[in-house]
Tab-separated table of C-alpha atoms in Angstrom:
chain	number	residue	atom	x	y	z
A	446	MET	CA	121.751	191.036	274.288
A	447	GLY	CA	123.419	194.527	274.575
A	448	PHE	CA	124.819	195.673	277.782
A	449	LYS	CA	124.342	199.533	279.062
A	450	ILE	CA	125.310	200.569	282.542
A	451	LYS	CA	122.650	201.985	284.047
A	452	VAL	CA	123.062	200.904	287.637
A	453	GLY	CA	126.759	201.728	289.336
A	454	PHE	CA	128.576	199.095	290.512
A	455	PHE	CA	128.616	200.294	294.099
A	456	ASP	CA	124.947	201.471	293.846
A	457	LYS	CA	123.513	201.804	297.504
A	458	GLY	CA	120.150	199.885	296.658
A	459	LEU	CA	122.052	197.165	294.957
A	460	PHE	CA	124.495	196.553	297.768
A	461	LYS	CA	121.519	196.636	300.413
A	462	ASP	CA	119.697	194.030	298.192
A	463	TYR	CA	122.798	192.096	297.941
A	464	LEU	CA	123.266	191.972	301.972
A	465	THR	CA	119.849	190.930	302.370
A	466	PHE	CA	120.248	187.913	299.991
A	467	LEU	CA	123.804	187.172	301.772
A	468	SER	CA	122.474	187.311	305.258
A	469	PRO	CA	121.103	183.869	305.486
A	470	ILE	CA	124.183	182.508	303.577
A	471	SER	CA	126.697	184.151	306.156
A	472	LEU	CA	124.792	182.561	308.998
A	473	ILE	CA	125.128	179.130	307.265
A	474	LEU	CA	128.736	179.681	306.754
A	475	SER	CA	129.178	181.062	310.434
A	476	PHE	CA	127.419	177.679	311.678
A	477	PHE	CA	129.816	175.349	309.645
A	478	SER	CA	132.903	177.566	310.619
A	479	ILE	CA	132.112	176.306	314.248
A	480	ALA	CA	131.128	173.048	313.519
A	481	ILE	CA	133.709	171.951	311.067
A	482	SER	CA	137.501	172.544	312.103
A	483	ILE	CA	139.273	173.934	309.015
A	484	PRO	CA	143.198	173.035	308.996
A	485	ASP	CA	145.495	176.060	309.217
A	486	LYS	CA	147.205	175.524	305.741
A	487	TYR	CA	143.727	175.646	304.091
A	488	LYS	CA	142.203	178.871	305.833
A	489	GLY	CA	143.807	181.099	303.476
A	490	ILE	CA	142.478	179.585	300.434
A	491	THR	CA	139.047	178.939	301.822
A	492	ALA	CA	138.978	182.658	302.748
A	493	THR	CA	139.898	183.548	299.139
A	494	ALA	CA	137.318	180.936	297.860
A	495	ILE	CA	134.664	182.482	299.733
A	496	PHE	CA	135.609	185.935	298.813
A	497	ILE	CA	135.708	185.158	295.263
A	498	LEU	CA	132.485	183.389	295.321
A	499	PHE	CA	130.770	186.495	297.170
A	500	LEU	CA	132.370	188.896	294.321
A	501	ILE	CA	130.824	186.711	291.598
A	502	VAL	CA	127.316	186.860	293.344
A	503	TYR	CA	127.728	190.467	293.773
A	504	ILE	CA	128.690	190.676	289.984
A	505	SER	CA	125.820	188.726	289.033
A	506	PHE	CA	123.212	190.977	290.939
A	507	TRP	CA	124.855	193.881	289.182
A	508	VAL	CA	124.789	192.534	285.765
A	509	LYS	CA	121.248	191.477	286.430
A	510	ALA	CA	120.214	194.859	287.525
A	511	ASN	CA	121.645	196.439	284.263
A	512	LEU	CA	119.884	194.037	282.155
A	513	GLN	CA	116.560	194.100	283.770
A	514	ASN	CA	113.642	195.451	281.363
A	515	LYS	CA	110.617	194.958	283.350
A	516	THR	CA	109.633	196.234	286.854
A	517	VAL	CA	106.423	195.261	288.786
A	518	LEU	CA	105.559	197.709	291.423
A	519	SER	CA	102.673	197.595	294.082
A	520	ILE	CA	101.184	201.126	294.592
A	521	ASN	CA	97.860	201.735	296.387
A	522	ASN	CA	97.220	198.103	296.302
A	523	SER	CA	97.464	198.346	292.437
A	524	THR	CA	99.875	196.606	290.143
A	525	VAL	CA	101.868	198.740	288.089
A	526	GLU	CA	103.966	197.225	285.657
A	527	VAL	CA	106.850	198.876	283.423
A	528	LYS	CA	107.885	197.229	280.488
A	529	ILE	CA	109.389	197.068	277.117
A	530	GLY	CA	106.574	196.763	274.463
A	531	ASP	CA	104.280	198.039	271.602
A	532	ILE	CA	101.135	199.778	273.284
A	533	PHE	CA	99.195	198.695	269.991
A	534	ALA	CA	99.718	195.101	271.017
A	535	GLU	CA	98.481	195.541	274.699
A	536	PRO	CA	95.484	194.104	275.825
A	537	GLY	CA	92.560	196.364	277.508
A	538	LEU	CA	92.465	200.011	277.303
A	539	LYS	CA	95.296	201.864	275.774
A	540	VAL	CA	96.083	205.685	276.170
A	541	ILE	CA	97.089	208.044	272.974
A	542	ALA	CA	98.520	211.377	273.692
A	543	PHE	CA	96.686	213.956	271.461
A	544	ASN	CA	96.996	217.715	271.338
A	545	GLU	CA	94.716	219.811	273.174
A	546	TYR	CA	92.572	220.477	270.102
A	547	PHE	CA	92.171	216.693	269.558
A	548	ASP	CA	93.642	217.480	266.021
A	549	THR	CA	93.496	214.496	263.671
A	550	GLN	CA	95.209	215.943	260.506
A	551	VAL	CA	98.266	213.650	260.005
A	552	ASP	CA	100.349	215.769	257.508
A	553	ASN	CA	103.689	216.317	259.228
A	554	LYS	CA	102.823	219.851	260.069
A	555	ILE	CA	99.860	219.469	262.712
A	556	ILE	CA	100.620	215.574	263.372
A	557	SER	CA	103.788	213.836	262.429
A	558	GLU	CA	103.033	210.294	261.009
A	559	ALA	CA	105.888	209.241	263.039
A	560	THR	CA	104.479	209.924	266.498
A	561	LEU	CA	102.492	207.357	268.416
A	562	ASN	CA	99.574	209.966	267.673
A	563	GLY	CA	100.232	209.872	264.122
A	564	LEU	CA	100.627	206.013	264.020
A	565	TYR	CA	97.490	205.550	265.755
A	566	ILE	CA	95.465	207.612	263.210
A	567	LYS	CA	97.155	206.052	260.084
A	568	ARG	CA	96.613	202.485	261.710
A	569	LYS	CA	93.528	202.325	263.527
A	570	ILE	CA	91.412	205.211	261.958
A	571	THR	CA	89.647	203.907	258.641
A	572	ASP	CA	87.337	207.156	258.716
A	573	VAL	CA	88.914	210.317	260.140
A	574	ALA	CA	85.870	212.496	259.250
A	575	GLU	CA	83.740	209.896	261.384
A	576	LEU	CA	86.198	209.935	264.368
A	577	ASP	CA	86.151	214.008	264.201
A	578	GLN	CA	82.038	213.819	264.313
A	579	PHE	CA	82.426	211.715	267.371
A	580	ILE	CA	84.674	213.988	269.173
A	581	ASN	CA	82.568	216.929	268.218
A	582	GLN	CA	79.451	215.426	269.476
A	583	ASP	CA	80.933	214.225	272.732
A	584	GLU	CA	79.351	215.656	275.750
A	585	HIS	CA	82.023	215.102	277.934
A	586	LEU	CA	84.545	216.752	275.856
A	587	THR	CA	82.065	219.634	275.091
A	588	ASP	CA	81.809	220.106	278.906
A	589	ASN	CA	85.610	220.592	278.854
A	590	ILE	CA	85.976	223.060	276.185
A	591	ILE	CA	88.051	226.072	277.658
A	592	GLU	CA	88.307	227.994	274.502
A	593	GLN	CA	87.502	228.358	270.837
A	594	ASN	CA	90.785	229.673	269.263
A	595	GLN	CA	89.354	231.599	266.230
A	596	ASN	CA	92.877	232.904	265.358
A	597	ARG	CA	94.279	229.206	264.584
A	598	LYS	CA	94.926	229.075	261.055
A	599	GLN	CA	95.367	225.279	260.792
A	600	GLY	CA	93.679	222.660	262.576
A	601	LYS	CA	90.700	222.716	264.882
A	602	LYS	CA	89.781	225.722	266.749
A	603	ALA	CA	88.015	224.243	270.200
A	604	LYS	CA	90.627	223.770	272.801
A	605	TYR	CA	89.997	221.199	275.681
A	606	LYS	CA	91.331	220.856	279.246
A	607	LEU	CA	94.393	218.952	279.497
A	608	GLY	CA	93.922	215.451	280.839
A	609	THR	CA	90.630	215.349	279.214
A	610	ILE	CA	89.873	211.822	277.702
A	611	PHE	CA	87.915	210.739	274.737
A	612	GLN	CA	87.186	206.840	274.604
A	613	ASN	CA	87.134	205.367	270.944
A	614	ASP	CA	86.582	201.650	271.335
A	615	ASP	CA	89.544	200.242	273.335
A	616	TYR	CA	91.547	203.557	272.881
A	617	LEU	CA	91.460	206.412	275.385
A	618	LEU	CA	92.479	209.649	273.637
A	619	THR	CA	93.657	212.257	276.094
A	620	ALA	CA	94.632	215.865	275.467
A	621	PHE	CA	97.992	216.028	276.414
A	622	SER	CA	100.140	218.771	274.820
A	623	LYS	CA	99.574	222.574	274.181
A	624	PHE	CA	100.422	223.928	270.512
A	625	ASP	CA	101.895	227.112	269.778
A	626	ASP	CA	101.202	229.186	267.020
A	627	LYS	CA	103.622	227.353	264.684
A	628	ASN	CA	101.927	223.885	265.747
A	629	ARG	CA	104.978	222.890	267.842
A	630	ALA	CA	103.793	220.863	270.894
A	631	TYR	CA	104.892	221.918	274.349
A	632	LEU	CA	104.192	222.194	277.873
A	633	HIS	CA	105.243	223.810	281.117
A	634	MET	CA	106.211	221.739	284.074
A	635	ASN	CA	103.100	222.801	286.011
A	636	ASP	CA	101.052	222.067	282.724
A	637	PHE	CA	102.328	218.521	282.859
A	638	VAL	CA	101.530	218.134	286.542
A	639	ASN	CA	97.995	219.608	285.996
A	640	PHE	CA	97.788	216.884	283.118
A	641	LEU	CA	98.485	213.985	285.071
A	642	MET	CA	96.119	214.964	287.923
A	643	ASN	CA	93.161	215.464	285.802
A	644	PHE	CA	94.321	212.582	283.424
A	645	TRP	CA	94.140	209.707	286.572
A	646	ASN	CA	90.865	211.402	287.436
A	647	GLU	CA	89.310	210.845	283.895
A	648	VAL	CA	90.898	207.108	284.045
A	649	ASP	CA	89.092	206.581	287.121
A	650	ILE	CA	85.867	207.396	285.601
A	651	VAL	CA	86.331	205.316	282.365
A	652	TYR	CA	88.645	202.275	283.049
A	653	ASN	CA	85.551	200.170	284.750
A	654	GLY	CA	87.654	197.358	286.058
A	655	ARG	CA	89.631	197.062	282.879
A	656	SER	CA	93.570	197.026	282.663
A	657	ILE	CA	95.113	200.167	281.162
A	658	SER	CA	98.358	200.473	279.174
A	659	ILE	CA	100.151	204.025	279.081
A	660	PRO	CA	103.085	205.166	277.043
A	661	LEU	CA	105.794	207.056	278.419
A	662	LEU	CA	103.955	210.489	278.041
A	663	GLY	CA	106.245	213.332	277.256
A	664	ALA	CA	108.945	211.285	275.779
A	665	GLY	CA	108.362	212.312	272.216
A	666	ILE	CA	108.691	215.855	270.577
A	667	THR	CA	106.825	217.596	273.342
A	668	ARG	CA	109.067	220.307	274.725
A	669	LEU	CA	108.969	221.003	278.561
A	670	LYS	CA	109.591	224.376	278.701
A	671	GLY	CA	112.104	225.262	281.184
A	672	TYR	CA	113.043	221.764	281.771
A	673	GLU	CA	114.888	221.210	278.417
A	674	THR	CA	116.963	218.433	280.126
A	675	ILE	CA	114.393	216.628	281.864
A	676	THR	CA	115.516	212.716	280.841
A	677	GLU	CA	113.011	209.944	279.970
A	678	GLN	CA	113.732	208.360	283.432
A	679	GLU	CA	112.694	211.630	285.271
A	680	LEU	CA	109.268	211.603	283.181
A	681	LEU	CA	108.565	207.838	283.995
A	682	GLU	CA	109.191	208.745	287.877
A	683	LEU	CA	106.892	211.684	287.487
A	684	LEU	CA	104.119	209.628	285.921
A	685	ILE	CA	104.469	206.799	288.724
A	686	TRP	CA	104.542	209.721	291.582
A	687	SER	CA	101.199	210.978	289.985
A	688	PHE	CA	99.744	207.632	290.237
A	689	LYS	CA	100.466	207.090	293.696
A	690	ILE	CA	99.389	210.430	294.946
A	691	CYS	CA	95.942	210.471	293.054
A	692	LYS	CA	94.960	207.271	295.235
A	693	ILE	CA	93.263	205.668	292.147
A	694	LYS	CA	93.143	201.772	292.889
A	695	PHE	CA	93.115	199.007	289.910
A	696	ASN	CA	91.702	196.001	291.774
A	697	TYR	CA	92.794	192.618	290.508
A	698	PRO	CA	93.086	191.237	287.763
A	699	SER	CA	93.056	194.658	286.486
A	700	ALA	CA	96.416	196.697	286.368
A	701	VAL	CA	98.329	199.453	284.958
A	702	SER	CA	100.894	199.043	282.212
A	703	ILE	CA	103.719	201.649	281.466
A	704	ILE	CA	104.820	200.758	277.860
A	705	ILE	CA	108.601	201.908	277.037
A	706	HIS	CA	109.416	202.012	273.522
A	707	GLU	CA	112.328	199.859	272.429
A	708	SER	CA	114.352	202.955	271.053
A	709	ILE	CA	114.437	204.173	274.647
A	710	LYS	CA	114.877	201.374	276.668
A	711	ASP	CA	118.550	202.075	277.466
A	712	LYS	CA	117.586	205.350	279.024
A	713	ILE	CA	115.433	203.827	281.683
A	714	ASP	CA	116.686	202.224	284.747
A	715	PHE	CA	114.132	199.534	285.754
A	716	TYR	CA	115.803	198.568	288.679
A	717	LYS	CA	115.717	202.114	290.467
A	718	LEU	CA	112.059	202.050	290.130
A	719	LYS	CA	111.256	200.017	293.192
A	720	GLU	CA	112.817	202.708	295.119
A	721	LEU	CA	109.780	204.562	294.558
A	722	VAL	CA	107.243	202.868	296.422
C-alpha cells in the first residue's frame, strides 16, 4: 500500500484527536504514579519509555490518518459516505453527469469515450436512439428546457437547466456542464453552485428512499472558469457543503455515497472531511 502524506505531522485536528485518546490513559498513569512508588534510579528510564510510547501512538495516529481511504459523515441525520470505488459497481441509484444538452454522441468530439459519461453510454446503453427518444419525450425534461440552440452545428439543440435529472433505470442522468462552441465542457463557479442546489432538489424528488451514489462532480475535463486551480479536495468539500445546506434527508437505511475514482485517491484528504460537520 502506498503512503502519501496528506495530513501534516503537526495537524491541529490530528493532535486534538490524539489528546482525546490520551486523556483516559494519562488519568490511569497518574493514578499509578500516586499508588506506586518508582525508585529514583528508574524514574528517568520510566519517563523515557512513556515518552517513546506516546510518540509511537501519535505516529500511528498520523500514519492511519494518511492511509485513510473512507470517511462516514452524519449530516442532517443522513449518512454520507466518501469512499474509493467504481460507481458502476455500486447498489441503488447512480448519478452520471451529462452536458446541458443531454448529448449521447460518443465520438471523442462531443463526448469522450474515456469520461464517465462516455463509459456509461458504451457499457450500459444498448440502443442510443431509444435513449434519445426517452429523453426527448420526457415531460419533466421538456419543462426544464431553457433554450433551443439552433446555431449548434453538432449534437442536440435543446439546452436544459443545470441540475435537471432524467432517470434511466437505476441511473440518474443529470445536466451538469455547459458546452462552448467548440464542444468543450466548462462551468463558472456560480453555475456550479446553482447546479448543486437544483441537483439536490431533483434528487429529493426521485430518490424515493433509495441510496444514491455520486461521482466527484467536476473532477473530469470540466473547466471551472475563474477557478483554474481548484482542487479535487475543494470540489469534494463543495459537494458535501451543498448537501449540508440543502437540508435533504436520507432516512436509514438509505444513504449517500460519494465515489472517488482510484486515480485521484491521493488527492483526497479523507481525514480532513470530518471537520465539515
